[in-house]
PDB file of C-alpha atoms in Angstrom:
ATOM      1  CA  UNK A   1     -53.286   4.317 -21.732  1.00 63.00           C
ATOM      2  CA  UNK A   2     -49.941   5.128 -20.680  1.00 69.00           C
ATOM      3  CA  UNK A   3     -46.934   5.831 -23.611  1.00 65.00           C
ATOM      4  CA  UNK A   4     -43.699   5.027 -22.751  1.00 65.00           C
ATOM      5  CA  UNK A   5     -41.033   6.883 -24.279  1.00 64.00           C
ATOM      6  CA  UNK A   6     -36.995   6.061 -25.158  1.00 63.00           C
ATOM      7  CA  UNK A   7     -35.904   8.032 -22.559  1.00 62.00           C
ATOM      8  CA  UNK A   8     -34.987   4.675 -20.622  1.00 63.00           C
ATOM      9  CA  UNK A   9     -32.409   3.476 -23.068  1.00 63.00           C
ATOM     10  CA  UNK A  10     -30.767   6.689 -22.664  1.00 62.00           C
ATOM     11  CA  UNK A  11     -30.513   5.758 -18.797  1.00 59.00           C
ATOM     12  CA  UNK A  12     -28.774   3.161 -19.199  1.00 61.00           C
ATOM     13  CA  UNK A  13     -24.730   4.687 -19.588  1.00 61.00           C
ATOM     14  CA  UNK A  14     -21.801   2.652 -20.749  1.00 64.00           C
ATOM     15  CA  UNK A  15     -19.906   1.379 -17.432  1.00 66.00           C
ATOM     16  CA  UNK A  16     -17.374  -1.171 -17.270  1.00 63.00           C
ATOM     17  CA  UNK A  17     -17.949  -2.371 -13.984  1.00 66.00           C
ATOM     18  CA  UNK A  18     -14.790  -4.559 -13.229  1.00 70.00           C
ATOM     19  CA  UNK A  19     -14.433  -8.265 -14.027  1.00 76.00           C
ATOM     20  CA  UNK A  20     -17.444 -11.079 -13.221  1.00 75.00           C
ATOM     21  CA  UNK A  21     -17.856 -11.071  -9.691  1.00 74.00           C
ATOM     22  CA  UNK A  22     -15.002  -8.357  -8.571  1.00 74.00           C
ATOM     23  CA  UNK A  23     -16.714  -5.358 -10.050  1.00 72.00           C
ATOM     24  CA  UNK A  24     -15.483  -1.357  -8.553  1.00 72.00           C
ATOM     25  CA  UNK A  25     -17.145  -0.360  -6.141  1.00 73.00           C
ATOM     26  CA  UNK A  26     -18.031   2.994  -8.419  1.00 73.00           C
ATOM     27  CA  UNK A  27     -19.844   3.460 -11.646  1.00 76.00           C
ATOM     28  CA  UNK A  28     -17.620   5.712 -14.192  1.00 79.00           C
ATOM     29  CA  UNK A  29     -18.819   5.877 -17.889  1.00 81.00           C
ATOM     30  CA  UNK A  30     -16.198   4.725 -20.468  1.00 81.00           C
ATOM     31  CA  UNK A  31     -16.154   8.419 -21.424  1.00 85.00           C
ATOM     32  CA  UNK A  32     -14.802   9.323 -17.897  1.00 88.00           C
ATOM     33  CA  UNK A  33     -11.715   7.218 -18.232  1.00 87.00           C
ATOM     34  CA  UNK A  34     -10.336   8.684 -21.325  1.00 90.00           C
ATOM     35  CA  UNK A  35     -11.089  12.443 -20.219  1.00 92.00           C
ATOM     36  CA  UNK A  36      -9.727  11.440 -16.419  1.00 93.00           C
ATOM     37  CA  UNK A  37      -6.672   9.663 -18.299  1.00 95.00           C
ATOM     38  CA  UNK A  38      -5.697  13.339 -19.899  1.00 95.00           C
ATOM     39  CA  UNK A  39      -6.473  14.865 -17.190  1.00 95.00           C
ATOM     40  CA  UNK A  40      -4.187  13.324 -14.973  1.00 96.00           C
ATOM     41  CA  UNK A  41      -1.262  13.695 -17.634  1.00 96.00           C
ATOM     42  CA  UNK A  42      -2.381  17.102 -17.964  1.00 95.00           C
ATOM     43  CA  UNK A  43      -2.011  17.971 -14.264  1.00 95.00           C
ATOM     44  CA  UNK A  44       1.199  15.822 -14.025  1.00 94.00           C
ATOM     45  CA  UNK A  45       2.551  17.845 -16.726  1.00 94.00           C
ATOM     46  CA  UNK A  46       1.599  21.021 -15.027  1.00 94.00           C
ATOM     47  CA  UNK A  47       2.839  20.003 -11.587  1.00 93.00           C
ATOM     48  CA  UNK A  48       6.765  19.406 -13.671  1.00 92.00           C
ATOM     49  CA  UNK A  49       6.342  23.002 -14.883  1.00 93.00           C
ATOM     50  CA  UNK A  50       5.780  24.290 -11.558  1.00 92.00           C
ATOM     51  CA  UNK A  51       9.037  22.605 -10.186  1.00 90.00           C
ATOM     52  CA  UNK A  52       6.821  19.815  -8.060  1.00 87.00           C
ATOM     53  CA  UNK A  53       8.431  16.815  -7.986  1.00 87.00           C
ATOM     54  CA  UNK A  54       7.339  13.286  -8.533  1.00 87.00           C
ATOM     55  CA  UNK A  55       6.597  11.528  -5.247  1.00 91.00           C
ATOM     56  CA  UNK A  56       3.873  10.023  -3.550  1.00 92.00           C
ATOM     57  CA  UNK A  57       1.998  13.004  -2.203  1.00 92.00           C
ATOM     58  CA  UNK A  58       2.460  14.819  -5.668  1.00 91.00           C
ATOM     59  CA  UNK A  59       0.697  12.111  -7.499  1.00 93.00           C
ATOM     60  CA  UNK A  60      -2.078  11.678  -5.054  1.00 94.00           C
ATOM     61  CA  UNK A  61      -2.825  15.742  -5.351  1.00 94.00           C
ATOM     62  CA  UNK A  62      -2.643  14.938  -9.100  1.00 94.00           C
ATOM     63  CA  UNK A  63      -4.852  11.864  -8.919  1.00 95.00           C
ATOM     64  CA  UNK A  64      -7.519  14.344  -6.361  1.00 95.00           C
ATOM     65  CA  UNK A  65      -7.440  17.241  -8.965  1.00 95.00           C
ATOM     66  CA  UNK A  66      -7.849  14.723 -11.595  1.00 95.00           C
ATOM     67  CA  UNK A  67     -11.158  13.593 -10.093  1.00 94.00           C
ATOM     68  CA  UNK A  68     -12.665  16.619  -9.076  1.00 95.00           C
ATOM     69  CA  UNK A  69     -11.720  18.120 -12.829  1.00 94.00           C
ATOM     70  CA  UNK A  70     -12.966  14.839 -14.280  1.00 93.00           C
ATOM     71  CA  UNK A  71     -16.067  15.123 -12.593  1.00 92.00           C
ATOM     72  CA  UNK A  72     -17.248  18.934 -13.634  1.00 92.00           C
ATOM     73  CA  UNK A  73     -16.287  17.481 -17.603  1.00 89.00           C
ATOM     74  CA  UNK A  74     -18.391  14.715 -17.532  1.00 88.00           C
ATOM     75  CA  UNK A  75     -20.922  16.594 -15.800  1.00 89.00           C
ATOM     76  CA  UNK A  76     -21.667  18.314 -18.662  1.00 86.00           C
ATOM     77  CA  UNK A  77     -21.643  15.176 -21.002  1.00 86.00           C
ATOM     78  CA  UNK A  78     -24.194  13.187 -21.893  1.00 81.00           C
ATOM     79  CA  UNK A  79     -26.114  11.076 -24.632  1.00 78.00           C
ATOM     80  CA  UNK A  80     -27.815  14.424 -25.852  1.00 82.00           C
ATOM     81  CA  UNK A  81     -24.126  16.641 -26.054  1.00 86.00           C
ATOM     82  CA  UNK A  82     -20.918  14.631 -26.307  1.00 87.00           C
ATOM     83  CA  UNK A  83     -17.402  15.697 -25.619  1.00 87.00           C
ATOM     84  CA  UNK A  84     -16.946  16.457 -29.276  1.00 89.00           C
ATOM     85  CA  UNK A  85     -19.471  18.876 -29.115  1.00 91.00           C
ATOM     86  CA  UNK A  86     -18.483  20.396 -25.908  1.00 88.00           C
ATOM     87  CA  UNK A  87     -14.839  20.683 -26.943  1.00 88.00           C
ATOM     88  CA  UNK A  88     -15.378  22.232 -30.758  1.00 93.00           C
ATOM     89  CA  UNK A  89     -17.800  24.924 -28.093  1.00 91.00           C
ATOM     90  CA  UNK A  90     -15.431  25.447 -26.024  1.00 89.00           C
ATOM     91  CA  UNK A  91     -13.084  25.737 -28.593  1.00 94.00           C
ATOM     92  CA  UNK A  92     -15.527  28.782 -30.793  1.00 95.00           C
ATOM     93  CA  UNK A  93     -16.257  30.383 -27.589  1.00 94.00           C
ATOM     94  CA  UNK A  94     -12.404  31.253 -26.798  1.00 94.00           C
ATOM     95  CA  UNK A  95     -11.171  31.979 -30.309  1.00 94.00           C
ATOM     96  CA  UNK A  96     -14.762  33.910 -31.435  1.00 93.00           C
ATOM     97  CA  UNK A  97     -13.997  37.933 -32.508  1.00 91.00           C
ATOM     98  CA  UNK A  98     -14.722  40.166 -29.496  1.00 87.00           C
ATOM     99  CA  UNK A  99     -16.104  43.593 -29.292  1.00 86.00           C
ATOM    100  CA  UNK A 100     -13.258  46.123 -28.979  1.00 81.00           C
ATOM    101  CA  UNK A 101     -14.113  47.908 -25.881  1.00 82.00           C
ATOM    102  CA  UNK A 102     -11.217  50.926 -26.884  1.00 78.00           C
ATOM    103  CA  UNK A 103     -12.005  53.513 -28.810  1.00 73.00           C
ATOM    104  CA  UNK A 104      -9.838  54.609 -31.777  1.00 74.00           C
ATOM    105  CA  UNK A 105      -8.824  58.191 -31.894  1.00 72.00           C
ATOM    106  CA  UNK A 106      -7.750  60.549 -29.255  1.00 73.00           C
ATOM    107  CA  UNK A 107      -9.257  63.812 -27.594  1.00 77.00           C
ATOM    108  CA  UNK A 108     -11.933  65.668 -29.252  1.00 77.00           C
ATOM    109  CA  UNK A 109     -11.463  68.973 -31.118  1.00 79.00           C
ATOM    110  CA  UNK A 110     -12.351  72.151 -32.905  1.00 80.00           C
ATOM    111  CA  UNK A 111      -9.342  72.722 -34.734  1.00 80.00           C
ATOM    112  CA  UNK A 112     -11.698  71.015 -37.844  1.00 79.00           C
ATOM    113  CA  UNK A 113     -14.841  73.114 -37.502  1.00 81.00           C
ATOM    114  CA  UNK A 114     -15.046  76.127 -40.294  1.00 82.00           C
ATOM    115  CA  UNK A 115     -16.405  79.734 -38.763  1.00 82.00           C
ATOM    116  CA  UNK A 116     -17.611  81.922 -41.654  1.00 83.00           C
ATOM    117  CA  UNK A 117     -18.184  85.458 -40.816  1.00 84.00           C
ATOM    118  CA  UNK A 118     -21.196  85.762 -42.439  1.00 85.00           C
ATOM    119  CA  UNK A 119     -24.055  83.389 -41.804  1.00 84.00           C
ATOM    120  CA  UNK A 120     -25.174  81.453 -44.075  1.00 80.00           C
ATOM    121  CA  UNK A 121     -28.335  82.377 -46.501  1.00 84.00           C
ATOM    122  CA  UNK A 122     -31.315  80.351 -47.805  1.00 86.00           C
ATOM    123  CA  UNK A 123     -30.802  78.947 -51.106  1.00 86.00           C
ATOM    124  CA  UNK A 124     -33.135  81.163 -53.967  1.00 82.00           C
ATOM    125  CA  UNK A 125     -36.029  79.160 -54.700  1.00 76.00           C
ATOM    126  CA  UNK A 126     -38.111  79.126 -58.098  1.00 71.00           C
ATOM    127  CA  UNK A 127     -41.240  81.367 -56.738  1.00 60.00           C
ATOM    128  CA  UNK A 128     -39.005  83.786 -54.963  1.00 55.00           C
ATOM    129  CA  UNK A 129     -36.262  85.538 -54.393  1.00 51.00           C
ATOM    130  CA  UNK A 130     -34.317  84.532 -51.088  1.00 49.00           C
ATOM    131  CA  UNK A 131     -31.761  87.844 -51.350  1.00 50.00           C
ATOM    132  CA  UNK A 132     -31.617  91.373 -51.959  1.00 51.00           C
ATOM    133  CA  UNK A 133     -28.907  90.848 -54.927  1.00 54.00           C
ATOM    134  CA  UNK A 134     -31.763  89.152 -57.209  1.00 53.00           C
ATOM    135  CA  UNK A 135     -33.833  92.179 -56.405  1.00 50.00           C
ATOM    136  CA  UNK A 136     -31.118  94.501 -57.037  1.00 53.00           C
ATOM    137  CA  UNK A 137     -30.345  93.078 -60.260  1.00 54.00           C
ATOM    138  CA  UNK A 138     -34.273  93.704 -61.158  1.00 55.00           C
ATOM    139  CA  UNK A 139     -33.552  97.504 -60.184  1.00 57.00           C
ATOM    140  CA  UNK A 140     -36.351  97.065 -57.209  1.00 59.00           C
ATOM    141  CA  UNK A 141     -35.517  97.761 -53.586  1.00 61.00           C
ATOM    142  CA  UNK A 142     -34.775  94.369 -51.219  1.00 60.00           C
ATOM    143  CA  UNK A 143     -37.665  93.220 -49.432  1.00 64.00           C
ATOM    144  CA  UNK A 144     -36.845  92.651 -45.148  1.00 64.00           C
ATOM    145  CA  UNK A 145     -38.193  89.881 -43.599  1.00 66.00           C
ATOM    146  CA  UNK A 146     -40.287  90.701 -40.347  1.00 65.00           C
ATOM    147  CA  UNK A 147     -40.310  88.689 -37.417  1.00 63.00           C
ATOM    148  CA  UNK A 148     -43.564  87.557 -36.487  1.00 62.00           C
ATOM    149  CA  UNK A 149     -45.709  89.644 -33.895  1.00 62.00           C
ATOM    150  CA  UNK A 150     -45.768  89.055 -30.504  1.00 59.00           C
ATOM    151  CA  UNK A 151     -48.685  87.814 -28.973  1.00 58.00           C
ATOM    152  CA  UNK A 152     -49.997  86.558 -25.536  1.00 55.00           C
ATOM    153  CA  UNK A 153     -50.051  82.983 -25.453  1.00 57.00           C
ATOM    154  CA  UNK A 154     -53.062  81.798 -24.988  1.00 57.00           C
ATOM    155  CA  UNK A 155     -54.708  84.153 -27.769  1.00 57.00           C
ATOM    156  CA  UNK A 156     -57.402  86.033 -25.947  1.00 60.00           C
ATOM    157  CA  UNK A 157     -60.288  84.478 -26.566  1.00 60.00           C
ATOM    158  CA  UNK A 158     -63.740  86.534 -24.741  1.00 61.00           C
ATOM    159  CA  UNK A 159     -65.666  84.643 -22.887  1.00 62.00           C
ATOM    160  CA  UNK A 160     -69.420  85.042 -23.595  1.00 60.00           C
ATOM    161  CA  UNK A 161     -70.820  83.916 -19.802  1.00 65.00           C
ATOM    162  CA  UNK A 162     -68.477  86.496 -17.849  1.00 59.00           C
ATOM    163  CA  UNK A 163     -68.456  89.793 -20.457  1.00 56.00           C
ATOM    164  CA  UNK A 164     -72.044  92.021 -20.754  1.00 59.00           C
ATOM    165  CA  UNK A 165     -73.520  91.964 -23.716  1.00 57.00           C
ATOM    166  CA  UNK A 166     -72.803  94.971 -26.269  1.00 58.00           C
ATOM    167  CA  UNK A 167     -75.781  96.037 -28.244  1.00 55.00           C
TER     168      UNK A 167
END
């Protein structure tokens, strides 16, 4: 069983092909001759801004650029994305906020950065005294902290296959 789908009356695109029996010899959508008509103005107006005059080879540039423009528009129209919807795009792409890519702020420094000439000393916690002032105050003698001992890393462990036996 075969299922046909829609897609064929989507195919079909709306083309004025010229009167009954004196039709163009190319197929342009009706969408094609509104964007080609501003297009044309468009690059007329453009070429009068640029100091080109109106003449014959002028215009026929214009009417070349206005094809070639025309064409990469309508390109990217279709039943599925119309020109509205391109244009409002087109439109949020160029006006959407940006990342800044510069910084704010200027060279770093350590004019802000407090020295103390003492270092600083663990807070006194409940179960025991983190100074020798507390102790002081007791009348007893400040306790020193130790550092650890030093030992070879890996521990020595003996090895029972390569040492005698000791009886």
């Amino acid at each position: 069983m075969r299922i046909r789908t829609d897609d064929e009356v989507y195919r079909v695109d709306a083309v004025w092909l010229g009167p009954p029996r004196a039709t163009f010899p190319w197929r342009v959508r009706y969408v094609a001759w509104g964007v080609g008509f501003a297009v044309f103005l468009l690059v007329l107006t453009i070429e009068r801004q640029l100091g080109i005059g109106f003449g014959f080879f002028s215009t026929a540039w214009a009417l070349v650029i206005t094809v070639i423009v025309t064409k990469l528009i309508t390109a990217k129209i279709n039943h599925e994305r119309p020109l509205g919807s391109v244009l409002s795009m087109w439109y949020r792409e160029l006006t959407a906020p940006r990342e800044r890519t510069v910084g704010d702020g200027g060279a770093a420094s350590a004019s802000k950065i407090r020295v103390r000439a003492q270092r600083p000393r663990p807070k006194a916690s409940k179960g025991r005294e983190a100074s020798g002032d507390a102790a002081q105050a007791v009348g007893r003698r400040p306790q020193r902290r130790t550092p650890p001992r030093q030992t070879g890393f890996p521990p020595e462990v003996p090895n029972p296959t390569r040492e005698p036996a000791r009886r």
